[in-house]
């Protein structure tokens, strides 16, 4: 079972996905629009985590507006629908996943392996789609209300793509989690020699109204940057890159932060105590250390926080 997130008011309504169940690809909840013209295959994915409503709202917006690619192909997919079906506004954190985190399964050894779970079944069903996509936008949201972030992985091509998209203003270059590989790091997306690229965008706090607006804006900008949609968009404010140097992985059941961090705090002095993990002290390794996405789900083996510094 997922651990509960911190209670926050739920300002967003969970869309009804029934109209999108059949799709047109043979995979439930996956729809592809083909322009019939040359261009990339762009995949916009929602609900990697079942409690993160903003992506589902952004896809519903595209469906309702009848957005179609002018070049290439556009696929809209709702990933962990089984978890999402359990979404309950009275207890909104509990639908992140059914059996395990869908976003920790994305390497060949796990996908080809013998393990079974609701999430692995869905990941295996979506794998060929991921293999066929040239560009992936994976829409997420966060427990805490920090500014929106794009998680670009470690390859330069993703940072370049994030800059072409132009939003969010904070680009995080990171390796992911000890607990398993993310979809954005799957296969060719993480191969520097491949032109395929993926972005994971954290649009804001899970259930704030503004988070859905960020998801919609980011999606339009992503489609414009990828060349499937001709959109005239206002220039976005300048972006900054944070290089993540380490993820703090929880080792005990007694991990506690020393303060209520919410993300993107800059800790001036190296050696500042930020958490205790049973008897282990977690201290910032350098001056001006940035805390990225501190978690409230403090379970052993999970990432508690990522540490980084501004690259520019
Ligand atoms: Zn997420």
PDB file of C-alpha atoms and ligand atoms in Angstrom:
ATOM      1  CA  UNK A   1       0.000   0.000   0.000  1.00  0.00           C
ATOM      2  CA  UNK A   2       1.216   3.531  -0.690  1.00  0.00           C
ATOM      3  CA  UNK A   3       1.795   5.656   2.368  1.00  0.00           C
ATOM      4  CA  UNK A   4      -0.480   8.684   2.706  1.00  0.00           C
ATOM      5  CA  UNK A   5       0.697  12.068   1.494  1.00  0.00           C
ATOM      6  CA  UNK A   6       0.303  15.082   3.713  1.00  0.00           C
ATOM      7  CA  UNK A   7      -3.357  16.116   3.597  1.00  0.00           C
ATOM      8  CA  UNK A   8      -3.915  19.108   1.308  1.00  0.00           C
ATOM      9  CA  UNK A   9      -7.166  20.564   0.012  1.00  0.00           C
ATOM     10  CA  UNK A  10      -8.200  18.899  -3.248  1.00  0.00           C
ATOM     11  CA  UNK A  11      -9.037  21.752  -5.637  1.00  0.00           C
ATOM     12  CA  UNK A  12      -8.956  19.617  -8.776  1.00  0.00           C
ATOM     13  CA  UNK A  13     -11.654  17.238  -9.973  1.00  0.00           C
ATOM     14  CA  UNK A  14     -10.567  13.837 -11.285  1.00  0.00           C
ATOM     15  CA  UNK A  15     -11.725  13.518 -14.911  1.00  0.00           C
ATOM     16  CA  UNK A  16     -13.859  10.592 -16.053  1.00  0.00           C
ATOM     17  CA  UNK A  17     -11.626   8.469 -18.261  1.00  0.00           C
ATOM     18  CA  UNK A  18     -14.380   6.237 -19.598  1.00  0.00           C
ATOM     19  CA  UNK A  19     -14.504   8.106 -22.951  1.00  0.00           C
ATOM     20  CA  UNK A  20     -10.821   7.268 -23.445  1.00  0.00           C
ATOM     21  CA  UNK A  21     -10.891   3.630 -22.345  1.00  0.00           C
ATOM     22  CA  UNK A  22     -11.181   2.080 -25.825  1.00  0.00           C
ATOM     23  CA  UNK A  23      -8.572   4.303 -27.472  1.00  0.00           C
ATOM     24  CA  UNK A  24      -7.505   3.278 -30.959  1.00  0.00           C
ATOM     25  CA  UNK A  25      -4.214   1.470 -30.466  1.00  0.00           C
ATOM     26  CA  UNK A  26      -5.314  -1.861 -29.003  1.00  0.00           C
ATOM     27  CA  UNK A  27      -3.985  -0.720 -25.614  1.00  0.00           C
ATOM     28  CA  UNK A  28      -6.713   0.543 -23.259  1.00  0.00           C
ATOM     29  CA  UNK A  29      -6.537   4.261 -22.475  1.00  0.00           C
ATOM     30  CA  UNK A  30      -4.056   4.953 -25.279  1.00  0.00           C
ATOM     31  CA  UNK A  31      -5.023   7.034 -28.335  1.00  0.00           C
ATOM     32  CA  UNK A  32      -2.813   7.952 -31.279  1.00  0.00           C
ATOM     33  CA  UNK A  33      -3.490  10.744 -33.761  1.00  0.00           C
ATOM     34  CA  UNK A  34      -1.469  10.429 -36.976  1.00  0.00           C
ATOM     35  CA  UNK A  35      -1.103  13.525 -39.137  1.00  0.00           C
ATOM     36  CA  UNK A  36      -0.074  11.395 -42.099  1.00  0.00           C
ATOM     37  CA  UNK A  37       2.924  13.697 -42.510  1.00  0.00           C
ATOM     38  CA  UNK A  38       6.542  13.125 -41.614  1.00  0.00           C
ATOM     39  CA  UNK A  39       7.537  14.036 -38.094  1.00  0.00           C
ATOM     40  CA  UNK A  40       8.281  12.616 -34.682  1.00  0.00           C
ATOM     41  CA  UNK A  41       6.070  10.337 -32.644  1.00  0.00           C
ATOM     42  CA  UNK A  42       5.316  12.379 -29.532  1.00  0.00           C
ATOM     43  CA  UNK A  43       3.902  10.676 -26.448  1.00  0.00           C
ATOM     44  CA  UNK A  44       2.250  12.658 -23.670  1.00  0.00           C
ATOM     45  CA  UNK A  45       1.681  10.452 -20.658  1.00  0.00           C
ATOM     46  CA  UNK A  46      -0.466  11.061 -17.576  1.00  0.00           C
ATOM     47  CA  UNK A  47      -1.083   9.095 -14.386  1.00  0.00           C
ATOM     48  CA  UNK A  48       2.260   7.395 -13.996  1.00  0.00           C
ATOM     49  CA  UNK A  49       1.175   7.983 -10.412  1.00  0.00           C
ATOM     50  CA  UNK A  50      -2.554   7.463  -9.869  1.00  0.00           C
ATOM     51  CA  UNK A  51      -2.993  10.366  -7.440  1.00  0.00           C
ATOM     52  CA  UNK A  52      -1.433  12.999  -9.739  1.00  0.00           C
ATOM     53  CA  UNK A  53      -4.454  14.531 -11.423  1.00  0.00           C
ATOM     54  CA  UNK A  54      -2.859  17.324 -13.459  1.00  0.00           C
ATOM     55  CA  UNK A  55      -1.737  15.095 -16.325  1.00  0.00           C
ATOM     56  CA  UNK A  56      -5.176  13.527 -16.730  1.00  0.00           C
ATOM     57  CA  UNK A  57      -6.697  17.021 -16.779  1.00  0.00           C
ATOM     58  CA  UNK A  58      -4.189  18.157 -19.428  1.00  0.00           C
ATOM     59  CA  UNK A  59      -4.972  15.165 -21.656  1.00  0.00           C
ATOM     60  CA  UNK A  60      -8.707  15.657 -21.223  1.00  0.00           C
ATOM     61  CA  UNK A  61      -8.158  19.278 -22.288  1.00  0.00           C
ATOM     62  CA  UNK A  62      -6.397  18.142 -25.497  1.00  0.00           C
ATOM     63  CA  UNK A  63      -9.135  15.624 -26.269  1.00  0.00           C
ATOM     64  CA  UNK A  64     -11.916  18.161 -25.702  1.00  0.00           C
ATOM     65  CA  UNK A  65     -10.194  20.824 -27.770  1.00  0.00           C
ATOM     66  CA  UNK A  66      -9.682  18.295 -30.567  1.00  0.00           C
ATOM     67  CA  UNK A  67      -5.955  19.012 -30.701  1.00  0.00           C
ATOM     68  CA  UNK A  68      -4.384  17.099 -33.613  1.00  0.00           C
ATOM     69  CA  UNK A  69      -0.786  16.986 -34.802  1.00  0.00           C
ATOM     70  CA  UNK A  70       0.086  18.984 -37.915  1.00  0.00           C
ATOM     71  CA  UNK A  71       3.105  16.747 -38.451  1.00  0.00           C
ATOM     72  CA  UNK A  72       4.176  13.373 -37.090  1.00  0.00           C
ATOM     73  CA  UNK A  73       2.090  11.462 -34.573  1.00  0.00           C
ATOM     74  CA  UNK A  74       0.700  12.352 -31.185  1.00  0.00           C
ATOM     75  CA  UNK A  75      -0.176   9.688 -28.624  1.00  0.00           C
ATOM     76  CA  UNK A  76      -2.046  10.449 -25.408  1.00  0.00           C
ATOM     77  CA  UNK A  77      -1.837   7.788 -22.721  1.00  0.00           C
ATOM     78  CA  UNK A  78      -3.196   7.342 -19.217  1.00  0.00           C
ATOM     79  CA  UNK A  79      -0.771   4.965 -17.512  1.00  0.00           C
ATOM     80  CA  UNK A  80      -1.777   3.717 -14.065  1.00  0.00           C
ATOM     81  CA  UNK A  81      -5.540   3.833 -14.506  1.00  0.00           C
ATOM     82  CA  UNK A  82      -6.070   1.034 -12.011  1.00  0.00           C
ATOM     83  CA  UNK A  83      -4.522   3.136  -9.247  1.00  0.00           C
ATOM     84  CA  UNK A  84      -6.330   6.258 -10.444  1.00  0.00           C
ATOM     85  CA  UNK A  85      -9.693   4.485 -10.175  1.00  0.00           C
ATOM     86  CA  UNK A  86      -9.071   4.272  -6.441  1.00  0.00           C
ATOM     87  CA  UNK A  87      -8.634   8.038  -6.171  1.00  0.00           C
ATOM     88  CA  UNK A  88     -10.670   9.328  -3.239  1.00  0.00           C
ATOM     89  CA  UNK A  89     -10.662  13.101  -2.550  1.00  0.00           C
ATOM     90  CA  UNK A  90     -11.156  12.297   1.147  1.00  0.00           C
ATOM     91  CA  UNK A  91      -7.881  10.333   1.166  1.00  0.00           C
ATOM     92  CA  UNK A  92      -6.101  11.496  -1.977  1.00  0.00           C
ATOM     93  CA  UNK A  93      -2.602  10.160  -1.289  1.00  0.00           C
ATOM     94  CA  UNK A  94      -3.578   6.522  -1.225  1.00  0.00           C
ATOM     95  CA  UNK A  95      -3.981   6.052  -4.973  1.00  0.00           C
ATOM     96  CA  UNK A  96      -0.356   6.636  -6.000  1.00  0.00           C
ATOM     97  CA  UNK A  97      -0.109   2.967  -7.007  1.00  0.00           C
ATOM     98  CA  UNK A  98      -1.794  -0.397  -6.468  1.00  0.00           C
ATOM     99  CA  UNK A  99       1.115  -2.771  -5.715  1.00  0.00           C
ATOM    100  CA  UNK A 100       4.279  -0.799  -6.412  1.00  0.00           C
ATOM    101  CA  UNK A 101       5.568   2.421  -7.928  1.00  0.00           C
ATOM    102  CA  UNK A 102       4.978   2.316 -11.710  1.00  0.00           C
ATOM    103  CA  UNK A 103       7.902   4.695 -12.152  1.00  0.00           C
ATOM    104  CA  UNK A 104      10.554   2.340 -10.740  1.00  0.00           C
ATOM    105  CA  UNK A 105      10.121  -0.535 -13.207  1.00  0.00           C
ATOM    106  CA  UNK A 106      11.669   0.755 -16.402  1.00  0.00           C
ATOM    107  CA  UNK A 107      14.658  -1.402 -17.176  1.00  0.00           C
ATOM    108  CA  UNK A 108      14.725  -4.485 -19.349  1.00  0.00           C
ATOM    109  CA  UNK A 109      15.713  -6.815 -16.492  1.00  0.00           C
ATOM    110  CA  UNK A 110      12.612  -5.882 -14.482  1.00  0.00           C
ATOM    111  CA  UNK A 111      10.242  -5.727 -17.461  1.00  0.00           C
ATOM    112  CA  UNK A 112      11.484  -9.075 -18.840  1.00  0.00           C
ATOM    113  CA  UNK A 113      11.752 -10.635 -15.380  1.00  0.00           C
ATOM    114  CA  UNK A 114       9.352 -13.006 -13.632  1.00  0.00           C
ATOM    115  CA  UNK A 115       7.898 -10.583 -11.081  1.00  0.00           C
ATOM    116  CA  UNK A 116       4.184  -9.735 -11.265  1.00  0.00           C
ATOM    117  CA  UNK A 117       2.222  -6.755 -10.052  1.00  0.00           C
ATOM    118  CA  UNK A 118      -0.606  -4.559 -11.293  1.00  0.00           C
ATOM    119  CA  UNK A 119       1.981  -1.965 -12.309  1.00  0.00           C
ATOM    120  CA  UNK A 120       4.253  -4.434 -14.111  1.00  0.00           C
ATOM    121  CA  UNK A 121       1.289  -5.716 -16.116  1.00  0.00           C
ATOM    122  CA  UNK A 122       0.523  -2.180 -17.247  1.00  0.00           C
ATOM    123  CA  UNK A 123       4.186  -1.336 -17.898  1.00  0.00           C
ATOM    124  CA  UNK A 124       4.570  -4.446 -20.050  1.00  0.00           C
ATOM    125  CA  UNK A 125       1.422  -3.479 -21.998  1.00  0.00           C
ATOM    126  CA  UNK A 126       2.817   0.021 -22.624  1.00  0.00           C
ATOM    127  CA  UNK A 127       6.398  -0.975 -23.374  1.00  0.00           C
ATOM    128  CA  UNK A 128       6.072  -1.222 -27.183  1.00  0.00           C
ATOM    129  CA  UNK A 129       4.491   2.233 -27.166  1.00  0.00           C
ATOM    130  CA  UNK A 130       7.474   3.610 -25.256  1.00  0.00           C
ATOM    131  CA  UNK A 131       9.782   1.884 -27.739  1.00  0.00           C
ATOM    132  CA  UNK A 132       8.028   3.597 -30.635  1.00  0.00           C
ATOM    133  CA  UNK A 133       7.976   7.120 -29.161  1.00  0.00           C
ATOM    134  CA  UNK A 134      10.612   9.647 -30.209  1.00  0.00           C
ATOM    135  CA  UNK A 135       9.741  12.221 -27.562  1.00  0.00           C
ATOM    136  CA  UNK A 136       8.056  11.636 -24.220  1.00  0.00           C
ATOM    137  CA  UNK A 137       6.464  14.132 -21.864  1.00  0.00           C
ATOM    138  CA  UNK A 138       5.560  12.443 -18.572  1.00  0.00           C
ATOM    139  CA  UNK A 139       3.288  14.679 -16.479  1.00  0.00           C
ATOM    140  CA  UNK A 140       3.581  14.490 -12.692  1.00  0.00           C
ATOM    141  CA  UNK A 141       2.884  16.520  -9.587  1.00  0.00           C
ATOM    142  CA  UNK A 142       4.428  16.772  -6.115  1.00  0.00           C
ATOM    143  CA  UNK A 143       3.437  16.289  -2.494  1.00  0.00           C
ATOM    144  CA  UNK A 144       4.595  19.750  -1.525  1.00  0.00           C
ATOM    145  CA  UNK A 145       4.021  23.111  -3.120  1.00  0.00           C
ATOM    146  CA  UNK A 146       7.464  23.832  -4.542  1.00  0.00           C
ATOM    147  CA  UNK A 147       7.898  25.618  -7.870  1.00  0.00           C
ATOM    148  CA  UNK A 148       7.415  23.409 -10.951  1.00  0.00           C
ATOM    149  CA  UNK A 149      10.456  21.399 -12.058  1.00  0.00           C
ATOM    150  CA  UNK A 150      11.510  19.459 -15.098  1.00  0.00           C
ATOM    151  CA  UNK A 151      13.490  16.323 -14.307  1.00  0.00           C
ATOM    152  CA  UNK A 152      15.776  15.888 -17.284  1.00  0.00           C
ATOM    153  CA  UNK A 153      17.844  12.853 -16.334  1.00  0.00           C
ATOM    154  CA  UNK A 154      21.570  12.908 -16.969  1.00  0.00           C
ATOM    155  CA  UNK A 155      21.801  13.200 -20.741  1.00  0.00           C
ATOM    156  CA  UNK A 156      22.459  16.583 -22.355  1.00  0.00           C
ATOM    157  CA  UNK A 157      19.817  16.014 -25.046  1.00  0.00           C
ATOM    158  CA  UNK A 158      17.098  16.145 -22.367  1.00  0.00           C
ATOM    159  CA  UNK A 159      18.379  19.430 -21.006  1.00  0.00           C
ATOM    160  CA  UNK A 160      18.423  20.761 -24.584  1.00  0.00           C
ATOM    161  CA  UNK A 161      14.815  19.588 -25.043  1.00  0.00           C
ATOM    162  CA  UNK A 162      13.784  21.202 -21.750  1.00  0.00           C
ATOM    163  CA  UNK A 163      15.316  24.466 -22.976  1.00  0.00           C
ATOM    164  CA  UNK A 164      13.403  24.246 -26.269  1.00  0.00           C
ATOM    165  CA  UNK A 165      10.178  23.678 -24.333  1.00  0.00           C
ATOM    166  CA  UNK A 166      11.068  26.699 -22.189  1.00  0.00           C
ATOM    167  CA  UNK A 167       9.145  25.733 -19.048  1.00  0.00           C
ATOM    168  CA  UNK A 168       9.298  25.034 -16.160  1.00  0.00           C
ATOM    169  CA  UNK A 169      11.937  27.532 -15.105  1.00  0.00           C
ATOM    170  CA  UNK A 170      13.897  25.001 -13.044  1.00  0.00           C
ATOM    171  CA  UNK A 171      15.624  22.143 -14.901  1.00  0.00           C
ATOM    172  CA  UNK A 172      16.907  19.352 -12.656  1.00  0.00           C
ATOM    173  CA  UNK A 173      19.646  17.085 -13.994  1.00  0.00           C
ATOM    174  CA  UNK A 174      19.383  13.885 -11.972  1.00  0.00           C
ATOM    175  CA  UNK A 175      19.989  10.142 -11.995  1.00  0.00           C
ATOM    176  CA  UNK A 176      16.686   9.047 -10.466  1.00  0.00           C
ATOM    177  CA  UNK A 177      16.171   6.652  -7.578  1.00  0.00           C
ATOM    178  CA  UNK A 178      17.946   3.719  -5.969  1.00  0.00           C
ATOM    179  CA  UNK A 179      14.564   1.937  -5.851  1.00  0.00           C
ATOM    180  CA  UNK A 180      14.360   1.520  -9.638  1.00  0.00           C
ATOM    181  CA  UNK A 181      14.475   3.121 -13.059  1.00  0.00           C
ATOM    182  CA  UNK A 182      11.952   5.746 -14.128  1.00  0.00           C
ATOM    183  CA  UNK A 183      10.040   5.700 -17.408  1.00  0.00           C
ATOM    184  CA  UNK A 184      11.832   8.884 -18.467  1.00  0.00           C
ATOM    185  CA  UNK A 185      15.150   6.981 -18.247  1.00  0.00           C
ATOM    186  CA  UNK A 186      13.899   3.928 -20.153  1.00  0.00           C
ATOM    187  CA  UNK A 187      15.871   2.549 -23.109  1.00  0.00           C
ATOM    188  CA  UNK A 188      16.822   5.011 -25.823  1.00  0.00           C
ATOM    189  CA  UNK A 189      15.671   8.013 -23.792  1.00  0.00           C
ATOM    190  CA  UNK A 190      18.768   7.635 -21.615  1.00  0.00           C
ATOM    191  CA  UNK A 191      21.119   6.698 -24.481  1.00  0.00           C
ATOM    192  CA  UNK A 192      23.222   9.728 -25.457  1.00  0.00           C
ATOM    193  CA  UNK A 193      23.678   8.235 -28.950  1.00  0.00           C
ATOM    194  CA  UNK A 194      19.926   8.146 -29.656  1.00  0.00           C
ATOM    195  CA  UNK A 195      17.971  11.238 -30.745  1.00  0.00           C
ATOM    196  CA  UNK A 196      14.999  10.116 -28.643  1.00  0.00           C
ATOM    197  CA  UNK A 197      14.415  12.205 -25.532  1.00  0.00           C
ATOM    198  CA  UNK A 198      12.096  12.366 -22.536  1.00  0.00           C
ATOM    199  CA  UNK A 199      11.108  14.883 -19.893  1.00  0.00           C
ATOM    200  CA  UNK A 200       9.387  14.310 -16.581  1.00  0.00           C
ATOM    201  CA  UNK A 201       7.656  17.490 -15.434  1.00  0.00           C
ATOM    202  CA  UNK A 202       6.576  18.061 -11.842  1.00  0.00           C
ATOM    203  CA  UNK A 203       3.841  20.650 -12.328  1.00  0.00           C
ATOM    204  CA  UNK A 204       3.243  21.654  -8.696  1.00  0.00           C
ATOM    205  CA  UNK A 205       1.351  20.354  -5.671  1.00  0.00           C
ATOM    206  CA  UNK A 206      -0.861  17.345  -6.501  1.00  0.00           C
ATOM    207  CA  UNK A 207      -4.258  18.914  -5.975  1.00  0.00           C
ATOM    208  CA  UNK A 208      -3.802  22.660  -6.449  1.00  0.00           C
ATOM    209  CA  UNK A 209      -5.751  24.271  -9.280  1.00  0.00           C
ATOM    210  CA  UNK A 210      -2.645  26.008 -10.599  1.00  0.00           C
ATOM    211  CA  UNK A 211      -0.884  22.655 -11.095  1.00  0.00           C
ATOM    212  CA  UNK A 212      -3.328  21.654 -13.846  1.00  0.00           C
ATOM    213  CA  UNK A 213      -2.770  25.004 -15.578  1.00  0.00           C
ATOM    214  CA  UNK A 214       0.990  24.388 -15.552  1.00  0.00           C
ATOM    215  CA  UNK A 215       0.451  20.886 -16.979  1.00  0.00           C
ATOM    216  CA  UNK A 216      -1.638  22.255 -19.853  1.00  0.00           C
ATOM    217  CA  UNK A 217       0.802  25.058 -20.641  1.00  0.00           C
ATOM    218  CA  UNK A 218       3.790  22.714 -20.483  1.00  0.00           C
ATOM    219  CA  UNK A 219       2.058  20.265 -22.809  1.00  0.00           C
ATOM    220  CA  UNK A 220       1.316  22.924 -25.451  1.00  0.00           C
ATOM    221  CA  UNK A 221       4.890  24.145 -25.286  1.00  0.00           C
ATOM    222  CA  UNK A 222       6.191  20.577 -25.526  1.00  0.00           C
ATOM    223  CA  UNK A 223       4.066  19.893 -28.609  1.00  0.00           C
ATOM    224  CA  UNK A 224       5.248  23.133 -30.204  1.00  0.00           C
ATOM    225  CA  UNK A 225       8.912  22.422 -29.380  1.00  0.00           C
ATOM    226  CA  UNK A 226       8.649  18.911 -30.790  1.00  0.00           C
ATOM    227  CA  UNK A 227       7.244  20.190 -34.086  1.00  0.00           C
ATOM    228  CA  UNK A 228       3.902  18.348 -34.060  1.00  0.00           C
ATOM    229  CA  UNK A 229       1.916  21.494 -33.295  1.00  0.00           C
ATOM    230  CA  UNK A 230       2.289  25.001 -34.677  1.00  0.00           C
ATOM    231  CA  UNK A 231       1.685  27.266 -31.727  1.00  0.00           C
ATOM    232  CA  UNK A 232       2.672  30.854 -31.240  1.00  0.00           C
ATOM    233  CA  UNK A 233       3.713  31.075 -27.619  1.00  0.00           C
ATOM    234  CA  UNK A 234       4.978  33.960 -25.569  1.00  0.00           C
ATOM    235  CA  UNK A 235       8.637  33.719 -24.613  1.00  0.00           C
ATOM    236  CA  UNK A 236       9.084  32.018 -21.241  1.00  0.00           C
ATOM    237  CA  UNK A 237      11.231  33.451 -18.439  1.00  0.00           C
ATOM    238  CA  UNK A 238      14.857  32.260 -18.285  1.00  0.00           C
ATOM    239  CA  UNK A 239      15.521  28.759 -16.966  1.00  0.00           C
ATOM    240  CA  UNK A 240      18.139  27.583 -14.478  1.00  0.00           C
ATOM    241  CA  UNK A 241      19.728  24.139 -14.195  1.00  0.00           C
ATOM    242  CA  UNK A 242      20.305  22.312 -10.925  1.00  0.00           C
ATOM    243  CA  UNK A 243      22.767  19.419 -10.979  1.00  0.00           C
ATOM    244  CA  UNK A 244      21.729  16.738  -8.520  1.00  0.00           C
ATOM    245  CA  UNK A 245      24.811  15.263  -6.895  1.00  0.00           C
ATOM    246  CA  UNK A 246      23.130  12.663  -4.730  1.00  0.00           C
ATOM    247  CA  UNK A 247      19.814  11.218  -3.677  1.00  0.00           C
ATOM    248  CA  UNK A 248      19.414  10.604   0.043  1.00  0.00           C
ATOM    249  CA  UNK A 249      17.986   7.095   0.302  1.00  0.00           C
ATOM    250  CA  UNK A 250      16.235   6.180   3.551  1.00  0.00           C
ATOM    251  CA  UNK A 251      17.970   3.396   5.471  1.00  0.00           C
ATOM    252  CA  UNK A 252      15.853   3.073   8.605  1.00  0.00           C
ATOM    253  CA  UNK A 253      12.260   3.405   9.785  1.00  0.00           C
ATOM    254  CA  UNK A 254      13.321   6.403  11.851  1.00  0.00           C
ATOM    255  CA  UNK A 255      14.180   8.946   9.172  1.00  0.00           C
ATOM    256  CA  UNK A 256      13.207  12.493  10.181  1.00  0.00           C
ATOM    257  CA  UNK A 257      13.972  15.879   8.650  1.00  0.00           C
ATOM    258  CA  UNK A 258      15.141  18.536  11.092  1.00  0.00           C
ATOM    259  CA  UNK A 259      12.674  21.058   9.594  1.00  0.00           C
ATOM    260  CA  UNK A 260       9.614  21.039   7.365  1.00  0.00           C
ATOM    261  CA  UNK A 261      11.332  21.576   4.036  1.00  0.00           C
ATOM    262  CA  UNK A 262       9.110  22.022   0.979  1.00  0.00           C
ATOM    263  CA  UNK A 263      11.694  21.964  -1.818  1.00  0.00           C
ATOM    264  CA  UNK A 264      14.151  24.332  -3.572  1.00  0.00           C
ATOM    265  CA  UNK A 265      15.499  25.657  -0.270  1.00  0.00           C
ATOM    266  CA  UNK A 266      19.147  26.705  -0.640  1.00  0.00           C
ATOM    267  CA  UNK A 267      21.148  25.782   2.485  1.00  0.00           C
ATOM    268  CA  UNK A 268      24.062  28.240   2.692  1.00  0.00           C
ATOM    269  CA  UNK A 269      26.648  26.346   4.772  1.00  0.00           C
ATOM    270  CA  UNK A 270      28.178  22.951   4.054  1.00  0.00           C
ATOM    271  CA  UNK A 271      27.705  20.537   6.937  1.00  0.00           C
ATOM    272  CA  UNK A 272      24.228  21.754   7.931  1.00  0.00           C
ATOM    273  CA  UNK A 273      22.200  18.971   9.535  1.00  0.00           C
ATOM    274  CA  UNK A 274      19.017  18.420   7.510  1.00  0.00           C
ATOM    275  CA  UNK A 275      17.857  14.994   8.717  1.00  0.00           C
ATOM    276  CA  UNK A 276      18.520  12.057  11.006  1.00  0.00           C
ATOM    277  CA  UNK A 277      18.134   8.511   9.734  1.00  0.00           C
ATOM    278  CA  UNK A 278      18.177   6.578  13.003  1.00  0.00           C
ATOM    279  CA  UNK A 279      21.780   7.240  14.175  1.00  0.00           C
ATOM    280  CA  UNK A 280      23.032   8.537  10.820  1.00  0.00           C
ATOM    281  CA  UNK A 281      23.175  12.293  10.413  1.00  0.00           C
ATOM    282  CA  UNK A 282      22.385  13.685   6.983  1.00  0.00           C
ATOM    283  CA  UNK A 283      24.317  16.894   6.379  1.00  0.00           C
ATOM    284  CA  UNK A 284      24.619  19.111   3.331  1.00  0.00           C
ATOM    285  CA  UNK A 285      27.826  18.231   1.464  1.00  0.00           C
ATOM    286  CA  UNK A 286      28.665  21.723   0.150  1.00  0.00           C
ATOM    287  CA  UNK A 287      27.719  25.384   0.440  1.00  0.00           C
ATOM    288  CA  UNK A 288      24.516  26.552  -1.261  1.00  0.00           C
ATOM    289  CA  UNK A 289      23.089  23.055  -1.405  1.00  0.00           C
ATOM    290  CA  UNK A 290      19.594  22.920  -2.969  1.00  0.00           C
ATOM    291  CA  UNK A 291      17.002  20.515  -1.566  1.00  0.00           C
ATOM    292  CA  UNK A 292      14.852  18.947  -4.262  1.00  0.00           C
ATOM    293  CA  UNK A 293      11.477  17.345  -3.586  1.00  0.00           C
ATOM    294  CA  UNK A 294      11.781  16.369   0.067  1.00  0.00           C
ATOM    295  CA  UNK A 295       9.377  13.484   0.638  1.00  0.00           C
ATOM    296  CA  UNK A 296       6.756  13.009   3.299  1.00  0.00           C
ATOM    297  CA  UNK A 297       6.607   9.288   2.486  1.00  0.00           C
ATOM    298  CA  UNK A 298       9.562   8.328   4.644  1.00  0.00           C
ATOM    299  CA  UNK A 299       9.862   4.605   3.983  1.00  0.00           C
ATOM    300  CA  UNK A 300      13.062   2.585   3.926  1.00  0.00           C
ATOM    301  CA  UNK A 301      14.615   2.267   0.446  1.00  0.00           C
ATOM    302  CA  UNK A 302      12.806   5.357  -0.856  1.00  0.00           C
ATOM    303  CA  UNK A 303      14.377   8.687  -1.770  1.00  0.00           C
ATOM    304  CA  UNK A 304      13.975  11.211   1.055  1.00  0.00           C
ATOM    305  CA  UNK A 305      15.372  14.199  -0.838  1.00  0.00           C
ATOM    306  CA  UNK A 306      17.782  14.956  -3.630  1.00  0.00           C
ATOM    307  CA  UNK A 307      20.692  17.328  -3.125  1.00  0.00           C
ATOM    308  CA  UNK A 308      22.054  19.552  -5.845  1.00  0.00           C
ATOM    309  CA  UNK A 309      23.512  22.878  -6.820  1.00  0.00           C
ATOM    310  CA  UNK A 310      22.779  25.499  -9.408  1.00  0.00           C
ATOM    311  CA  UNK A 311      24.937  24.957 -12.475  1.00  0.00           C
ATOM    312  CA  UNK A 312      24.546  28.513 -13.710  1.00  0.00           C
TER     313      UNK A 312
HETATM  314 ZN1  LIG B   1       4.709  11.388  -9.839  1.00  0.00          ZN
END
